[in-house]
Short mmCIF file of C-alpha atoms in Angstrom, two decimals:
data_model
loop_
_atom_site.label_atom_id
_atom_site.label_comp_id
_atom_site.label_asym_id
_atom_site.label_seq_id
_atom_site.Cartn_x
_atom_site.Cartn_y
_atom_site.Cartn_z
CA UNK W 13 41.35 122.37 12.27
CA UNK W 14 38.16 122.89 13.82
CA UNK W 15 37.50 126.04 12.22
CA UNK W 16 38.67 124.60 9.11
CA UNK W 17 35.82 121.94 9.42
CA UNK W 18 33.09 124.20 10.22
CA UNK W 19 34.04 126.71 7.07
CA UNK W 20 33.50 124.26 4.68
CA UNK W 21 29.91 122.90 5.56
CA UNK W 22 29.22 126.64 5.35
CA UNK W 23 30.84 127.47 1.85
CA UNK W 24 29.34 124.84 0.42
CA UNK W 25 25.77 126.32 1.73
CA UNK W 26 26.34 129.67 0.02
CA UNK W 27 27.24 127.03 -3.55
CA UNK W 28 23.98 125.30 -3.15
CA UNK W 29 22.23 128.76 -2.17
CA UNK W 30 23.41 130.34 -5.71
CA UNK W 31 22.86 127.55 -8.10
CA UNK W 32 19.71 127.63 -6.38
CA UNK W 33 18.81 130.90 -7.20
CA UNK W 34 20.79 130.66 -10.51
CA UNK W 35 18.92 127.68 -11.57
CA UNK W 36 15.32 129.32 -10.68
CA UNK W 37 15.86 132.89 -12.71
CA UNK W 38 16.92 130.42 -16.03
CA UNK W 39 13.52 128.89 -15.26
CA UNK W 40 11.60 131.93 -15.04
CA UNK W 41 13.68 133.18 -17.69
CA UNK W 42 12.82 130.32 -20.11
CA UNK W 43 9.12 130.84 -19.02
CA UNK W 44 8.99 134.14 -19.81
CA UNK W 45 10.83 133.62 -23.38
CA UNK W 46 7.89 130.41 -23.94
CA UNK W 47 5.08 133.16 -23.31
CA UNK W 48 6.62 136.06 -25.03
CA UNK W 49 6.90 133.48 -28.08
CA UNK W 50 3.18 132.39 -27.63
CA UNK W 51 1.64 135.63 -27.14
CA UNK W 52 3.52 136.63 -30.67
CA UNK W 53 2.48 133.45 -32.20
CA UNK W 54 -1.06 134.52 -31.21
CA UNK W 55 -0.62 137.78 -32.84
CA UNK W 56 0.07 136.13 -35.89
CA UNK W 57 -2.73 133.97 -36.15
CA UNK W 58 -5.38 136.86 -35.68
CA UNK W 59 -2.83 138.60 -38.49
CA UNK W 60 -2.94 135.92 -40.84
CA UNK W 61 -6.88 134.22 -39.90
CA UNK W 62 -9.13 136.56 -41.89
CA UNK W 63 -12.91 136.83 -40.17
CA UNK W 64 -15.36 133.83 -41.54
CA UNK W 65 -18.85 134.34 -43.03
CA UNK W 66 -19.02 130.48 -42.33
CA UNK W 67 -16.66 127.51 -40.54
CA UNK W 68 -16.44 124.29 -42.28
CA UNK W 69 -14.92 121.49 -40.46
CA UNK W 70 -13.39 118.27 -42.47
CA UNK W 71 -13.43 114.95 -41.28
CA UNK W 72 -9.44 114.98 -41.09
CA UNK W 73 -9.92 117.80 -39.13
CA UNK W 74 -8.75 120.55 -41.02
CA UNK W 75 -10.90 123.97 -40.96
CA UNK W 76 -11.81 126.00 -43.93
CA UNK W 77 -13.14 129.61 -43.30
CA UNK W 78 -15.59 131.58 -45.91
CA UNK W 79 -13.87 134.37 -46.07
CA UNK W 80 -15.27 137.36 -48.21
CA UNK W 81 -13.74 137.72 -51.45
CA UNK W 82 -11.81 140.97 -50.81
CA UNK W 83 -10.87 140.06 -47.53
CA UNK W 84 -8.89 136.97 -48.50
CA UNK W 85 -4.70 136.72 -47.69
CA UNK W 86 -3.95 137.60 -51.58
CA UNK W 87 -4.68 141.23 -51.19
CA UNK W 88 -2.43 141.77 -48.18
CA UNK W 89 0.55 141.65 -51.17
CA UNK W 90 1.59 145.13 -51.38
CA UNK W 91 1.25 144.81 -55.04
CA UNK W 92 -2.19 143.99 -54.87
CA UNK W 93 -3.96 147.14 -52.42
CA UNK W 94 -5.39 148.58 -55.54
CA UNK W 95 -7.19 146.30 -57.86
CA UNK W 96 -10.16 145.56 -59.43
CA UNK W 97 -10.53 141.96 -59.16
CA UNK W 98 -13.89 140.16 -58.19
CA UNK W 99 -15.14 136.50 -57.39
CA UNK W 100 -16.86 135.90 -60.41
CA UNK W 101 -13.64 136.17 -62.75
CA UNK W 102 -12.86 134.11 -65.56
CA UNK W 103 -9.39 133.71 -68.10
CA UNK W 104 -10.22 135.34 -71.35
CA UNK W 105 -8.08 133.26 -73.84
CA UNK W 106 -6.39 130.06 -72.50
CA UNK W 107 -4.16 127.98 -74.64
CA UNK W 108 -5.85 124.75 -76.40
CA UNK W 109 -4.38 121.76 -75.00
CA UNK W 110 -4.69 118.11 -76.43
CA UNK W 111 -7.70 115.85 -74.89
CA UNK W 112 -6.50 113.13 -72.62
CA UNK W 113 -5.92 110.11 -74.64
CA UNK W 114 -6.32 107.54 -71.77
CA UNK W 115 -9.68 106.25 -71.26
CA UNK W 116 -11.68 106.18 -68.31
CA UNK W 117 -11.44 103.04 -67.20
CA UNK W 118 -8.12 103.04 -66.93
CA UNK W 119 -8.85 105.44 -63.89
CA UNK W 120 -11.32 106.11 -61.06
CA UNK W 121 -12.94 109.35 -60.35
CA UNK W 122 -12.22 111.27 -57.57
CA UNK W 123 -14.25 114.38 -55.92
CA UNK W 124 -12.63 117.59 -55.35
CA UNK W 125 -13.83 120.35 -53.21
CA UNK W 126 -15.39 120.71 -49.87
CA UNK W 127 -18.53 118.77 -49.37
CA UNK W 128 -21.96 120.09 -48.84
CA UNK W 129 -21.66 122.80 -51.49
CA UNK W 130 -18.68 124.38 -50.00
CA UNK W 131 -18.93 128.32 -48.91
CA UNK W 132 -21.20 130.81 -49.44
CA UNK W 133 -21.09 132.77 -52.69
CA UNK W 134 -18.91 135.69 -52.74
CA UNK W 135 -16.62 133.76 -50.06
CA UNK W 136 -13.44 131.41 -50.65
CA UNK W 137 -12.00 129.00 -48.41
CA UNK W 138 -9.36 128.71 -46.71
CA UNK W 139 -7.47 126.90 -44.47
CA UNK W 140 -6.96 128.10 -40.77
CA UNK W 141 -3.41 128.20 -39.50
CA UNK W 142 -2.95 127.18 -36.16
CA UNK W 143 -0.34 127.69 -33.98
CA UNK W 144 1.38 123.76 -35.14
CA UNK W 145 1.61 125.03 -38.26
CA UNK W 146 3.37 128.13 -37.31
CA UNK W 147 5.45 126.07 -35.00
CA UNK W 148 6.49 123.38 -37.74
CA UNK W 149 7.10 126.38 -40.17
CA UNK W 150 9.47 127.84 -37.09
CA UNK W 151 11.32 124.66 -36.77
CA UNK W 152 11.50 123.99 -40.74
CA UNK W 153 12.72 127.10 -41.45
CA UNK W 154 16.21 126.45 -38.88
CA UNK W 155 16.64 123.28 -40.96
CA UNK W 156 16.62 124.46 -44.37
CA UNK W 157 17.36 127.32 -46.59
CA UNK W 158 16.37 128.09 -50.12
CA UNK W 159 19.45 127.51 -51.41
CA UNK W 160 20.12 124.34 -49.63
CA UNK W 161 17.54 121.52 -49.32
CA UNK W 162 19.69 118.66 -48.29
CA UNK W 163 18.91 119.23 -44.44
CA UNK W 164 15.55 117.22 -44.35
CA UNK W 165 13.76 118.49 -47.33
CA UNK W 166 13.41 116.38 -50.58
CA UNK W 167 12.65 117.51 -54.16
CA UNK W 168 11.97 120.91 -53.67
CA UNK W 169 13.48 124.44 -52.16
CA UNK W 170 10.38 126.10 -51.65
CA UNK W 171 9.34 127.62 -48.23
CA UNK W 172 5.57 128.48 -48.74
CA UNK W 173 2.57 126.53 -50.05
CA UNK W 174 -1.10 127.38 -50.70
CA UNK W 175 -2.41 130.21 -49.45
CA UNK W 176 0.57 130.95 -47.12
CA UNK W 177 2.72 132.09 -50.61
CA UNK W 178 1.03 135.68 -51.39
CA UNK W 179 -0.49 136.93 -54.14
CA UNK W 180 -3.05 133.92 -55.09
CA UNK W 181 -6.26 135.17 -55.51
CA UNK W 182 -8.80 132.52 -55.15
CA UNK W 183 -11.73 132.65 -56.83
CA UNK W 184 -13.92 129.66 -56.56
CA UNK W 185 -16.05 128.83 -53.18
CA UNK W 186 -15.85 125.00 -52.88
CA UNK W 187 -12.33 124.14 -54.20
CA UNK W 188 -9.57 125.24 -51.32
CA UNK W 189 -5.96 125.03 -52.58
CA UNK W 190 -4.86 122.89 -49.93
CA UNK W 191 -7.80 119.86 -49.83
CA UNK W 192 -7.11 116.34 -48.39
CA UNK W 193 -7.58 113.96 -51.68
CA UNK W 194 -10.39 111.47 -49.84
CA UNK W 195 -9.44 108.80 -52.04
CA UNK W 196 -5.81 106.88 -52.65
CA UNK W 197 -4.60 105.10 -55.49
CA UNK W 198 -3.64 101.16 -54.42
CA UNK W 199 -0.88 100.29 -56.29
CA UNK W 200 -1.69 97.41 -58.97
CA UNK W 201 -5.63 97.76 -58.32
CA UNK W 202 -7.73 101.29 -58.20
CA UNK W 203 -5.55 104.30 -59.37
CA UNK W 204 -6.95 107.59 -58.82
CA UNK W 205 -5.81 110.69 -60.60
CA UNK W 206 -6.90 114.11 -60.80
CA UNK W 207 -5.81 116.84 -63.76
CA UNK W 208 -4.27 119.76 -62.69
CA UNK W 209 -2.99 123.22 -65.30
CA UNK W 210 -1.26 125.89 -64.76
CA UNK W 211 -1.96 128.44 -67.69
CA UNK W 212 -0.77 131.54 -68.78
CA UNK W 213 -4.20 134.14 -70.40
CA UNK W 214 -2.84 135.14 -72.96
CA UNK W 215 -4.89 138.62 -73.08
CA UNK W 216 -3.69 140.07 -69.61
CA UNK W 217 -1.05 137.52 -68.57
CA UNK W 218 -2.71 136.20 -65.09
CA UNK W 219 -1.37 132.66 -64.56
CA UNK W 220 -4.81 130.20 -63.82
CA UNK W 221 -5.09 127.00 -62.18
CA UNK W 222 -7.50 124.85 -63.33
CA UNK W 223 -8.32 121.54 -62.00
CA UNK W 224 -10.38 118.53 -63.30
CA UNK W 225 -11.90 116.76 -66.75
CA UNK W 226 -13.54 120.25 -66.93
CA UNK W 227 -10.95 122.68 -66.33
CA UNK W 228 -12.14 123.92 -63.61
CA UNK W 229 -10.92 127.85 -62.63
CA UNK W 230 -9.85 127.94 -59.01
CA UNK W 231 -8.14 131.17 -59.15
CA UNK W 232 -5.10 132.90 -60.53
CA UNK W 233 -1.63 134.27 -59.85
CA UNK W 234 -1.71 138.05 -61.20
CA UNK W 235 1.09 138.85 -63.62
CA UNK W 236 1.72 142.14 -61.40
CA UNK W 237 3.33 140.32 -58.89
CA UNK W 238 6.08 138.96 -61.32
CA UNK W 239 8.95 139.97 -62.46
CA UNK W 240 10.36 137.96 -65.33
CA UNK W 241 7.59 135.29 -64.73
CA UNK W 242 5.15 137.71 -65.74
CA UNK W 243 5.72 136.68 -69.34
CA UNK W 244 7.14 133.93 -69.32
CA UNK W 245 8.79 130.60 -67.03
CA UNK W 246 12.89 130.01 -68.12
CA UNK W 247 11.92 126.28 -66.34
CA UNK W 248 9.13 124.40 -64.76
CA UNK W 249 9.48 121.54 -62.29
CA UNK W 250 7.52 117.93 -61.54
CA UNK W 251 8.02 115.75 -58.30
CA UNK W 252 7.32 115.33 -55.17
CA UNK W 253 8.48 116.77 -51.55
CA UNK W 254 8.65 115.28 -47.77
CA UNK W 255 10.27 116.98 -44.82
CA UNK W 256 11.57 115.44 -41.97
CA UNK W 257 13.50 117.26 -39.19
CA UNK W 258 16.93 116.32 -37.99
CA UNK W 259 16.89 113.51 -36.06
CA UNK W 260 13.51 111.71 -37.33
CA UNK W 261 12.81 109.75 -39.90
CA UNK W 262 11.99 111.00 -43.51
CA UNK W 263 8.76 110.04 -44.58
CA UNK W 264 7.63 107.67 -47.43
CA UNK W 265 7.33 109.21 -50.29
CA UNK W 266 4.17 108.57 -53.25
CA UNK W 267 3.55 104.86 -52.32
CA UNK W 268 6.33 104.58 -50.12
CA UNK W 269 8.33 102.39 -52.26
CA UNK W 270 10.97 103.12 -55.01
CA UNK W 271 9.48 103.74 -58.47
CA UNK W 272 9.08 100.83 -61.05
CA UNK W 273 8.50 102.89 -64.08
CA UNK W 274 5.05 101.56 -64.03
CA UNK W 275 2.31 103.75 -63.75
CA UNK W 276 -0.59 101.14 -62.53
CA UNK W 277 1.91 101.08 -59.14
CA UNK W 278 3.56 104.57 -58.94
CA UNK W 279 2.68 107.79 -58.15
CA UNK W 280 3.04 109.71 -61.38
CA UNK W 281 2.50 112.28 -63.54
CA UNK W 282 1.16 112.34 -67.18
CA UNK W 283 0.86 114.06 -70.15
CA UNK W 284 3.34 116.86 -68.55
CA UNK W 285 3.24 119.62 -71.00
CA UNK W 286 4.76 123.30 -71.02
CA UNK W 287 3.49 126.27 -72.93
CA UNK W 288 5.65 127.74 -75.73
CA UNK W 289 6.23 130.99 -76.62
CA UNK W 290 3.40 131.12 -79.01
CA UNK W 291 0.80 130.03 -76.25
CA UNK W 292 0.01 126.44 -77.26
CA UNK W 293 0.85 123.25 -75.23
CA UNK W 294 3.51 121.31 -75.96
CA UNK W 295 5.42 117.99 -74.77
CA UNK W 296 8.05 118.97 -72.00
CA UNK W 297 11.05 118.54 -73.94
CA UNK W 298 15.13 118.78 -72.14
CA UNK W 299 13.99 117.20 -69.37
CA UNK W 300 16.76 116.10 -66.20
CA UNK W 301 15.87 113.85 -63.66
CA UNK W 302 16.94 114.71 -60.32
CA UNK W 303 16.50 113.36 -56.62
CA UNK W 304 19.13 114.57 -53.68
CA UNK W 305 19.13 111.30 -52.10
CA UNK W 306 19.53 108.25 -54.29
CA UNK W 307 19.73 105.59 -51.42
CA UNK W 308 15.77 106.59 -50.21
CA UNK W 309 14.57 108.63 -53.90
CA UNK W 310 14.07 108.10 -57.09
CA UNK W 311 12.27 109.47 -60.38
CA UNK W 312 12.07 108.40 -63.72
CA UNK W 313 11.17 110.23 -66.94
CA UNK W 314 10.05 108.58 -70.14
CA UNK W 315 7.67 108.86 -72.73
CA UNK W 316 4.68 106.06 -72.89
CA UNK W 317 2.87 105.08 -75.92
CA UNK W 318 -0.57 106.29 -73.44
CA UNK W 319 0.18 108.06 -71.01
CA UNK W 320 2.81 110.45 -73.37
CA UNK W 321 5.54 112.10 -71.25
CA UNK W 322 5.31 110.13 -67.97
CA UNK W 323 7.10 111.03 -64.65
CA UNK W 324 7.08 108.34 -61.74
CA UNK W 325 8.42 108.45 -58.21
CA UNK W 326 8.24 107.64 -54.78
CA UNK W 327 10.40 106.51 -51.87
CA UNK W 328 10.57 104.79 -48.69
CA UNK W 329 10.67 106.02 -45.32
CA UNK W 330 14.23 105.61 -43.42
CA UNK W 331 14.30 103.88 -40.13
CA UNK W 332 13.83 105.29 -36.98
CA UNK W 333 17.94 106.59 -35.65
CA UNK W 334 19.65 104.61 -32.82
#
């Protein structure tokens, strides 16, 4: 019995000795994989963050680099090695559209662009990625495929945005694709809106967005990078898009509320127009509705004896889980 005793204090030594040991390599182990991660997270940022003539910090904190012309992300597409592209590009022929037929006091203006003039001629901005962003990409990109967006993702199936989707070649110094709108609409008293185009040239087929009372040219997808889109769109889409991981709650969506149908309270679009076959603009016509989740999300699509073919929506934010 005695030796029975003395055994077992002894056994149970060796246990603790292994999970121990067992218990510091998966430490070291997850430390290792954390760096490993972060050193290749920091290769990507010095990848993707081009050099910068000039740094321009926002007051939401955001940084914009002037980054020369040719050096900008749109000609790292393969497609895009050889061109002859250059920052003072305009569209040649650009469908007519119909003037705005609401007046202005119905809205308030709003600036665009980066203030103090923006970047340096020659230069475009654009935003820096930081290791967050690459991070929240990571963990959006577990959550939610292209061909499924009902894991956190609302009104939309795209993965990339701005100047992270290649092939956008920006051509304007003061107007970065991804700005922070310094005003907000309040719903029943100032509404802000801004006009934004997306037209097809109709003498070399580039795809321009313009923004603005004045059209203004911020750059253009090149119709080399498309396939069938390179003459012509078999749909276009309207909406909006939050993302919320598992677990969280989904964000608010417009005004955070859901839509009235009124545009002097929702967010909204108006006057939504396509471009036919023949190059002119044209009411959106066979419209559909759609939201994936009803009980948060809604839209509505009508046509307004102003405003023309009008598309509000919006949603609330769900509650915080357990």
């Amino acid at each position: 019995m005695s030796d029975q005793h003395t055994c077992l204090p002894r056994f149970l030594l060796v246990l603790l000795l292994l999970v121990q040991l067992l218990g510091y390599n998966g430490v070291e182990g997850t430390r290792d994989l954390l760096e490993r991660e972060d050193q290749e997270l920091e290769k990507q940022l010095k990848l993707m963050n081009k050099p910068a003539v000039k740094t321009i910090k926002t007051q939401y904190g955001d940084i914009y680099d002037c980054v020369d012309f040719y050096k900008q992300p749109a000609f790292d597409h393969p497609l895009l090695k050889n061109h002859s592209f250059h920052f003072e590009m305009k569209p040649t022929s650009l469908p007519k559209r119909k003037r705005d037929q609401v007046s202005s006091e119905d809205k308030e203006p709003i600036h665009i662009g980066l203030i103090g003039g923006g970047c340096p001629v020659g230069t475009v901005p654009i935003r820096r990625v930081t290791k967050e962003d690459l991070i929240r990409e990571r963990n959006a990109s577990k959550v939610m495929s292209f061909a499924d967006n009902t894991l956190g993702a609302h009104a939309g199936q795209s993965h990339c945005f701005n100047t992270r989707c290649p092939g956008f070649v920006h051509v304007r110094s003061d107007i970065p694709l991804d700005l922070v709108y310094p005003q907000i609409s309040i719903p029943g008293k100032a509404v802000y809106e801004v006009q934004l185009y997306i037209d097809r040239d109709l003498a070399n087929g580039n795809w321009w967005l313009l923004v603005g009372d004045d059209n203004t040219q911020v750059g253009f997808w090149p119709k080399r990078i498309f396939t069938g889109l390179a003459d012509m769109a078999s749909y276009a889409e309207w909406g909006g898009e939050v993302f919320g991981p598992p677990g969280t709650p989904t964000p608010g969506m417009g005004n955070s509320a859901f839509p009235t149908g009124d545009a002097h309270y929702d967010s909204y679009f108006k006057n939504v127009e396509i471009i036919d076959g023949g190059g002119q603009n044209i009411d959106a016509y066979n419209t559909e509705p759609f939201t994936d989740n009803m009980s948060q999300y809604d839209v509505f699509d009508h046509e307004d004896t102003d405003l023309r073919h009008l598309v509000v929506y919006g949603g609330f934010p769900s509650p915080p889980s357990g």
